[in-house]
Coordinates of C-alpha atoms in Angstrom, one line a residue:
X31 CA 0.0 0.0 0.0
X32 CA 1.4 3.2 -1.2
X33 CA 0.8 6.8 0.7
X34 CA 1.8 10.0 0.6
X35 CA 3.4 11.4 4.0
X36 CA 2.9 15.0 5.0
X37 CA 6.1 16.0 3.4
X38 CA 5.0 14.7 -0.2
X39 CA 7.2 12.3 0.1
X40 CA 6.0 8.8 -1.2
X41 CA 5.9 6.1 1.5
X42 CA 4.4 2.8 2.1
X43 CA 2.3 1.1 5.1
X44 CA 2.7 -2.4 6.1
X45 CA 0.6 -4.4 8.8
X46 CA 2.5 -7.0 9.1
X47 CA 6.6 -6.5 9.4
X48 CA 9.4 -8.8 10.0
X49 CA 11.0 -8.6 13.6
X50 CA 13.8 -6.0 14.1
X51 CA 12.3 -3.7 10.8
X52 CA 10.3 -1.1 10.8
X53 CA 7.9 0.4 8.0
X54 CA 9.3 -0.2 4.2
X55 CA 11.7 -2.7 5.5
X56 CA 14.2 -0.4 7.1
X57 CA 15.7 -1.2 10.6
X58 CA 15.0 0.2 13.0
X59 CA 18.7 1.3 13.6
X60 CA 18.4 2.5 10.2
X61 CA 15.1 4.8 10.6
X62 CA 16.9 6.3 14.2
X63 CA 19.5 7.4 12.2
X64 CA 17.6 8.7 9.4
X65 CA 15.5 11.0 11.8
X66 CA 18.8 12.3 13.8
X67 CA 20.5 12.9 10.2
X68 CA 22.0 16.4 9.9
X69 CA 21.8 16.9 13.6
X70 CA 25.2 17.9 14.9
X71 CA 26.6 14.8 17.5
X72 CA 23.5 12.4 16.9
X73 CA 26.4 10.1 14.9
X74 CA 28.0 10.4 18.3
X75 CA 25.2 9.7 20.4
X76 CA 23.9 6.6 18.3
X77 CA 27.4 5.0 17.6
X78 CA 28.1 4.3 21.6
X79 CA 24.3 4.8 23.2
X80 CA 23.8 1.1 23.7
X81 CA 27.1 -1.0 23.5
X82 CA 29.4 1.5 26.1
X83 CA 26.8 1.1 28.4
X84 CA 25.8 -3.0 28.1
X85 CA 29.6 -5.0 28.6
X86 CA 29.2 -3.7 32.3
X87 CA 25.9 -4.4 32.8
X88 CA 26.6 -7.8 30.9
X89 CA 28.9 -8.3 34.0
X90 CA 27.0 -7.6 36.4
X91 CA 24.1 -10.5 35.0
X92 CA 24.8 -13.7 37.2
X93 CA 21.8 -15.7 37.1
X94 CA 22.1 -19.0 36.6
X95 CA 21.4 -21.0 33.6
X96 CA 21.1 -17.8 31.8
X97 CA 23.9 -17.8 28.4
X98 CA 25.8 -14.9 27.1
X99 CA 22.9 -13.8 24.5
X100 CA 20.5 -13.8 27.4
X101 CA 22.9 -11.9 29.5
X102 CA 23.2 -9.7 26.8
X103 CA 19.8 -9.6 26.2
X104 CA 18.9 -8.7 30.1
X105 CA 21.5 -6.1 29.7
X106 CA 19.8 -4.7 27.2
X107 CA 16.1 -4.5 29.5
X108 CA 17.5 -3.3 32.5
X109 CA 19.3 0.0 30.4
X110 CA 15.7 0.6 28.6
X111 CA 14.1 0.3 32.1
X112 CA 16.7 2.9 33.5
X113 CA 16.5 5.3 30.9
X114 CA 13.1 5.2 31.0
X115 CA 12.4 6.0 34.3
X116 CA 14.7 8.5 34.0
X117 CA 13.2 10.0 31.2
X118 CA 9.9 9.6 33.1
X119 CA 11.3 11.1 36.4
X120 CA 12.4 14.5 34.1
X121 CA 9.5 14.6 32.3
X122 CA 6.6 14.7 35.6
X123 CA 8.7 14.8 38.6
X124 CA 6.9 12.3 40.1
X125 CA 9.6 10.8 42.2
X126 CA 7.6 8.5 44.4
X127 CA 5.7 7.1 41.2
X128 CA 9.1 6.6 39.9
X129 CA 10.3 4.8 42.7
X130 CA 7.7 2.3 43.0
X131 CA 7.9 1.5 39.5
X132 CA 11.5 1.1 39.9
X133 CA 10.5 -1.1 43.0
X134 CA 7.9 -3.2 40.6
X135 CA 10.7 -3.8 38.0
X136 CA 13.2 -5.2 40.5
X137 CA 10.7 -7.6 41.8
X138 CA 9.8 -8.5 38.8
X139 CA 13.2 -9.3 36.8
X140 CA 15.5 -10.3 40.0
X141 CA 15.5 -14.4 40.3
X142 CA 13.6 -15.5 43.9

């Protein structure tokens, strides 16, 4: 399905994607890029947002059974959980609310 974006641009609309893409087929890497393009420092920003941060947090992963992907992979929720609430504590201030999602999220992904 073909449509035209606000911009005139020509785009296209798909229901159904494959996992990791985004609309057209791009990645979603790919489309985060795009939309940061001729920003000054977003190349910056992008090239060590996740990875700088996730080989400590990789380390600090010790439950058992789990291999390196899933490590990696709980890595990876527990930085989108923390950047999250920290986006959410700037945006309302709500610190309390904050905390006990924070709270909720540790119970939650910490083995019993």
């Amino acid at each position: 399905m073909t449509t035209h974006t606000r911009a005139g641009r020509r785009g296209c609309v798909s229901s159904v994607r494959a996992p990791g893409t985004a609309a057209c087929g791009t990645s979603r890497r790919a489309r985060a890029r795009s939309a940061l393009a001729g920003h000054p420092g977003a190349a910056l920003l992008l090239d060590g947002v996740i990875d700088s941060w996730l080989e400590p947090l990789v380390g600090l992963e010790d439950v058992p059974g789990l291999t390196a992907a899933g490590r990696r992979t709980r890595a990876r929720l527990v930085l989108a959980f923390t950047r999250g609430a920290l986006l959410d504590l700037l945006a309302t201030g709500d610190r309390e609310e904050v905390d006990r999602m924070v709270d909720d999220f540790i119970a939650l992904t910490l083995p019993a």
